[in-house]
CSV table of C-alpha atoms and ligand atoms in Angstrom, one decimal:
chain,number,residue,atom,x,y,z
Z,1,MET,CA,0.1,0.2,0.1
Z,2,LYS,CA,1.3,3.3,-1.0
Z,3,ILE,CA,0.4,6.5,0.9
Z,4,ALA,CA,0.9,10.0,-0.6
Z,5,VAL,CA,1.1,12.9,1.8
Z,6,ILE,CA,0.8,16.4,1.0
Z,7,SER,CA,0.6,19.8,2.7
Z,8,ASP,CA,0.6,23.5,2.4
Z,9,ILE,CA,-1.0,23.9,-0.9
Z,10,HIS,CA,-1.9,27.5,-0.3
Z,11,ALA,CA,-4.4,27.9,-3.1
Z,12,ASN,CA,-1.8,27.1,-5.8
Z,13,LEU,CA,-3.9,25.1,-8.2
Z,14,VAL,CA,-1.2,24.7,-10.7
Z,15,ALA,CA,1.3,23.0,-8.3
Z,16,LEU,CA,-1.6,20.9,-6.8
Z,17,GLU,CA,-2.7,19.5,-10.3
Z,18,LYS,CA,1.0,18.6,-11.0
Z,19,VAL,CA,1.5,16.9,-7.7
Z,20,LEU,CA,-1.8,15.0,-8.2
Z,21,VAL,CA,-0.5,13.7,-11.6
Z,22,SER,CA,2.7,12.5,-9.9
Z,23,ILE,CA,0.8,10.8,-7.2
Z,24,ARG,CA,-1.2,9.1,-9.8
Z,25,GLU,CA,1.8,7.9,-11.7
Z,26,TYR,CA,2.9,6.2,-8.5
Z,27,GLN,CA,-0.3,4.6,-8.1
Z,28,CYS,CA,-0.9,5.6,-4.5
Z,29,ASP,CA,-3.8,4.0,-2.9
Z,30,MET,CA,-4.5,6.8,-0.3
Z,31,ILE,CA,-3.8,10.6,-0.2
Z,32,VAL,CA,-3.5,12.6,3.1
Z,33,CYS,CA,-3.5,16.2,3.0
Z,34,LEU,CA,-2.2,18.0,6.1
Z,35,GLY,CA,-3.8,21.4,5.8
Z,36,ASP,CA,-3.3,24.9,4.8
Z,37,ILE,CA,-5.2,24.3,1.5
Z,38,VAL,CA,-5.8,28.1,1.2
Z,39,GLY,CA,-4.0,31.4,2.0
Z,40,TYR,CA,-1.3,33.2,0.0
Z,41,GLY,CA,-2.5,31.8,-3.5
Z,42,PRO,CA,-5.0,32.7,-6.1
Z,43,LYS,CA,-7.2,29.6,-6.3
Z,44,PRO,CA,-8.7,28.9,-2.9
Z,45,ASN,CA,-12.2,27.6,-3.8
Z,46,GLU,CA,-10.6,25.5,-6.7
Z,47,CYS,CA,-8.1,23.9,-4.4
Z,48,ILE,CA,-10.4,23.1,-1.7
Z,49,GLN,CA,-12.6,21.2,-4.1
Z,50,MET,CA,-9.9,19.5,-5.7
Z,51,VAL,CA,-8.5,18.2,-2.2
Z,52,GLU,CA,-11.9,17.2,-1.1
Z,53,LYS,CA,-12.3,14.9,-4.2
Z,54,ALA,CA,-8.9,13.5,-4.1
Z,55,ALA,CA,-7.9,13.0,-0.5
Z,56,ASP,CA,-8.9,10.5,2.0
Z,57,ILE,CA,-7.9,12.3,5.1
Z,58,VAL,CA,-7.7,16.1,5.1
Z,59,LEU,CA,-6.6,18.2,8.3
Z,60,LEU,CA,-7.1,21.9,9.2
Z,61,GLY,CA,-4.2,24.2,8.8
Z,62,ASN,CA,-3.6,27.6,10.5
Z,63,HIS,CA,-4.3,29.5,7.3
Z,64,ASP,CA,-7.5,27.6,6.8
Z,65,TYR,CA,-8.5,28.3,10.3
Z,66,ALA,CA,-7.8,32.0,9.8
Z,67,ALA,CA,-9.6,32.1,6.4
Z,68,ILE,CA,-12.9,31.0,8.0
Z,69,GLY,CA,-12.5,33.6,10.7
Z,70,LEU,CA,-11.8,31.4,13.7
Z,71,MET,CA,-8.6,32.9,14.5
Z,72,ASN,CA,-7.4,36.6,14.1
Z,73,VAL,CA,-4.4,37.4,12.1
Z,74,ASP,CA,-2.4,39.2,14.6
Z,75,SER,CA,0.2,36.5,14.6
Z,76,PHE,CA,0.6,36.6,10.7
Z,77,ASN,CA,2.8,38.9,8.8
Z,78,THR,CA,1.3,41.8,6.7
Z,79,PHE,CA,1.5,40.0,3.5
Z,80,ALA,CA,0.0,36.7,5.0
Z,81,SER,CA,-2.7,38.7,6.6
Z,82,GLN,CA,-3.7,40.7,3.5
Z,83,ALA,CA,-3.9,37.3,1.6
Z,84,ILE,CA,-6.1,36.0,4.3
Z,85,GLN,CA,-8.5,39.0,4.1
Z,86,TRP,CA,-8.7,38.4,0.3
Z,87,THR,CA,-9.3,34.7,0.7
Z,88,ARG,CA,-12.1,35.3,3.2
Z,89,GLN,CA,-13.9,37.4,0.6
Z,90,GLN,CA,-13.4,34.5,-2.0
Z,91,LEU,CA,-14.6,31.5,-0.1
Z,92,THR,CA,-18.0,30.3,-1.0
Z,93,PRO,CA,-20.1,29.4,1.9
Z,94,GLU,CA,-20.0,25.5,1.1
Z,95,ASN,CA,-16.2,25.7,0.9
Z,96,ALA,CA,-15.8,27.6,4.1
Z,97,LYS,CA,-18.2,25.1,5.7
Z,98,TYR,CA,-16.0,22.2,4.5
Z,99,LEU,CA,-12.9,23.8,6.1
Z,100,GLN,CA,-14.7,24.4,9.3
Z,101,GLN,CA,-15.3,20.7,9.9
Z,102,LEU,CA,-11.7,19.5,9.3
Z,103,PRO,CA,-9.9,18.0,12.3
Z,104,VAL,CA,-6.4,19.2,13.5
Z,105,GLU,CA,-5.1,15.6,13.9
Z,106,LYS,CA,-5.6,12.2,12.8
Z,107,SER,CA,-4.4,8.8,13.8
Z,108,TRP,CA,-4.3,6.1,11.2
Z,109,GLN,CA,-2.6,2.7,11.8
Z,110,GLU,CA,1.2,3.3,12.4
Z,111,CYS,CA,0.8,6.8,11.5
Z,112,PHE,CA,-0.2,10.2,13.2
Z,113,PHE,CA,-1.1,13.2,10.9
Z,114,VAL,CA,-0.9,16.7,12.0
Z,115,HIS,CA,-0.6,20.1,10.5
Z,116,ALA,CA,2.0,21.8,12.7
Z,117,SER,CA,3.3,19.7,15.8
Z,118,PRO,CA,1.9,16.6,17.5
Z,119,CYS,CA,2.3,18.0,20.9
Z,120,ASN,CA,-0.2,20.9,20.6
Z,121,PRO,CA,-1.7,20.5,17.2
Z,122,ASP,CA,-3.5,23.8,17.4
Z,123,PHE,CA,-0.8,25.9,18.6
Z,124,TRP,CA,0.8,26.0,15.4
Z,125,ASN,CA,4.4,25.4,16.6
Z,126,TYR,CA,7.3,24.6,14.2
Z,127,VAL,CA,9.5,21.6,14.4
Z,128,LEU,CA,12.8,22.7,12.8
Z,129,SER,CA,15.7,21.5,15.1
Z,130,PRO,CA,16.5,18.1,16.7
Z,131,ARG,CA,16.0,19.7,20.1
Z,132,GLU,CA,12.5,20.8,19.1
Z,133,ALA,CA,11.8,17.3,17.6
Z,134,GLU,CA,12.9,15.5,20.7
Z,135,THR,CA,9.9,17.1,22.8
Z,136,GLU,CA,7.6,16.4,20.0
Z,137,PHE,CA,8.5,12.5,19.8
Z,138,GLU,CA,7.1,12.4,23.3
Z,139,CYS,CA,3.6,13.5,22.2
Z,140,PHE,CA,2.6,10.6,20.0
Z,141,GLU,CA,2.9,6.8,20.1
Z,142,GLN,CA,2.8,5.7,16.7
Z,143,GLN,CA,6.0,5.1,14.7
Z,144,LEU,CA,5.6,7.9,12.1
Z,145,CYS,CA,4.3,11.4,12.5
Z,146,PHE,CA,3.6,13.4,9.4
Z,147,ILE,CA,3.8,17.2,9.7
Z,148,GLY,CA,3.8,20.3,7.4
Z,149,HIS,CA,3.5,24.1,8.4
Z,150,SER,CA,7.2,25.1,8.0
Z,151,HIS,CA,7.1,24.5,4.2
Z,152,TYR,CA,10.6,22.9,4.7
Z,153,PRO,CA,10.8,19.2,4.0
Z,154,LEU,CA,12.8,17.3,6.4
Z,155,VAL,CA,12.8,14.1,8.4
Z,156,PHE,CA,13.9,13.5,12.2
Z,157,SER,CA,14.4,10.0,13.5
Z,158,TYR,CA,14.4,8.8,17.0
Z,159,HIS,CA,16.2,5.8,18.3
Z,160,PRO,CA,16.2,4.9,22.1
Z,161,LYS,CA,19.7,4.7,22.3
Z,162,MET,CA,21.0,7.1,19.6
Z,163,GLY,CA,18.5,9.9,20.3
Z,164,VAL,CA,17.2,12.3,17.5
Z,165,ASN,CA,18.9,12.7,14.3
Z,166,LYS,CA,18.2,14.7,11.1
Z,167,GLU,CA,18.1,12.5,8.1
Z,168,SER,CA,19.1,13.8,4.9
Z,169,SER,CA,18.5,11.2,2.3
Z,170,VAL,CA,15.8,11.6,-0.3
Z,171,LYS,CA,14.9,8.0,-0.3
Z,172,MET,CA,15.1,6.0,2.9
Z,173,VAL,CA,14.1,2.6,4.4
Z,174,LEU,CA,12.3,3.1,7.7
Z,175,GLU,CA,13.8,1.1,10.4
Z,176,LYS,CA,11.5,-0.8,12.9
Z,177,GLU,CA,13.5,0.4,16.0
Z,178,LYS,CA,13.2,3.9,15.0
Z,179,ARG,CA,10.4,6.6,15.0
Z,180,TYR,CA,10.1,9.4,12.7
Z,181,ILE,CA,8.9,12.9,12.3
Z,182,ILE,CA,8.5,13.6,8.6
Z,183,ASN,CA,7.8,17.1,7.3
Z,184,VAL,CA,6.5,16.6,3.8
Z,185,GLY,CA,7.2,20.2,2.6
Z,186,SER,CA,4.8,22.4,0.8
Z,187,VAL,CA,3.0,21.9,-2.5
Z,188,GLY,CA,2.2,25.6,-3.3
Z,189,GLN,CA,4.9,27.7,-1.5
Z,190,PRO,CA,8.1,25.7,-0.7
Z,191,ARG,CA,10.7,27.6,1.5
Z,192,ASP,CA,13.8,25.6,1.1
Z,193,ASN,CA,15.3,27.5,-1.7
Z,194,ASN,CA,13.9,25.0,-4.2
Z,195,PRO,CA,10.6,26.4,-6.0
Z,196,GLU,CA,9.6,22.9,-6.9
Z,197,ALA,CA,6.5,21.5,-5.4
Z,198,SER,CA,7.0,18.9,-2.5
Z,199,TRP,CA,5.2,15.8,-1.6
Z,200,VAL,CA,6.1,12.6,0.2
Z,201,LEU,CA,5.5,8.8,-0.8
Z,202,TYR,CA,5.2,6.4,1.9
Z,203,ASP,CA,5.4,2.7,0.8
Z,204,ARG,CA,3.9,0.7,3.7
Z,205,ASP,CA,4.9,-2.8,2.3
Z,206,HIS,CA,8.5,-2.0,1.8
Z,207,ALA,CA,8.9,0.5,4.9
Z,208,LEU,CA,10.2,3.0,2.2
Z,209,LEU,CA,9.9,6.8,2.3
Z,210,LYS,CA,10.6,8.8,-0.7
Z,211,ARG,CA,10.8,12.6,-0.8
Z,212,LEU,CA,9.8,14.1,-4.3
Z,213,ARG,CA,10.0,17.5,-6.0
Z,214,ILE,CA,7.9,18.5,-9.0
Z,215,SER,CA,8.5,21.5,-11.1
Z,216,TYR,CA,5.4,23.3,-12.4
Z,217,PRO,CA,4.9,26.6,-14.5
Z,218,VAL,CA,5.4,29.1,-11.5
Z,219,GLU,CA,4.7,32.1,-13.9
Z,220,ILE,CA,1.1,31.0,-14.6
Z,221,VAL,CA,0.3,31.3,-10.8
Z,222,GLN,CA,2.2,34.4,-10.5
Z,223,ASP,CA,0.0,36.0,-13.3
Z,224,GLN,CA,-3.1,34.6,-11.5
Z,225,MET,CA,-1.9,36.5,-8.3
Z,226,ARG,CA,-1.3,39.6,-10.1
Z,227,ASP,CA,-4.8,39.5,-11.5
Z,228,HIS,CA,-6.1,39.4,-8.0
Z,229,HIS,CA,-3.5,42.2,-6.7
Z,230,LEU,CA,-2.1,39.8,-4.2
Z,231,PRO,CA,1.0,41.1,-2.5
Z,232,PRO,CA,4.1,41.4,-4.8
Z,233,PHE,CA,6.3,39.8,-2.1
Z,234,LEU,CA,4.1,36.6,-2.2
Z,235,ILE,CA,4.3,36.5,-5.9
Z,236,GLU,CA,8.1,37.0,-6.2
Z,237,ARG,CA,9.1,34.3,-3.5
Z,238,LEU,CA,7.5,31.6,-5.6
Z,239,SER,CA,10.2,31.9,-8.0
Z,240,HIS,CA,12.9,31.3,-5.5
Z,241,GLY,CA,11.2,28.8,-3.1
Z,242,ARG,CA,11.7,31.1,-0.3
H,1,ZN,ZN1,1.5,26.8,5.3
């Protein structure tokens, strides 16, 4: 069984479509979306509808939460908050309702899924360093925890004797004695200096994890963002993956 895990689409329909094509090529049996379907990008309604149709498990992210008015945008930077105001005006009542009923965490077999961090899923903390990961490993029991939120794809492993390690390989065999926190990166707004859309393939039968990057025509999304007068900073960053 193959599971595709995606996150942080941020209303980037062009990137989402490309990633879904790639997922289909790998013949995945299940798709999990870790949230932030909207915010920043130009096609919030279209992305919600596509995720709703394609994904088996969908979680709520902080931008989704803000877009339906459940959270104020004080903690967001100016550009993110401008994009959220715009997104709020765009969302159809049906799509807003869909976001509203999404859970912030989900447990499935040996996997725990969450948008930000396993310890406090709705505190929207980042897990970027081995030290931060160490605390987070204590907050779930499953072997694997898939996260998004930072837009930075990375994997932490934990072994009772060796502690926490940052794993750098793109393709890895998961070891039985280890547990893992896997950040799947972002489909619609990567921030690791690589503009290509990110997703993760988990092959359960072979305990294999593969991190993938998919190129897409960034300039099409940038034109769509200009049409809606979204902040130039958000448009520009897509070219650089920052
Ligand atoms: Zn995000």
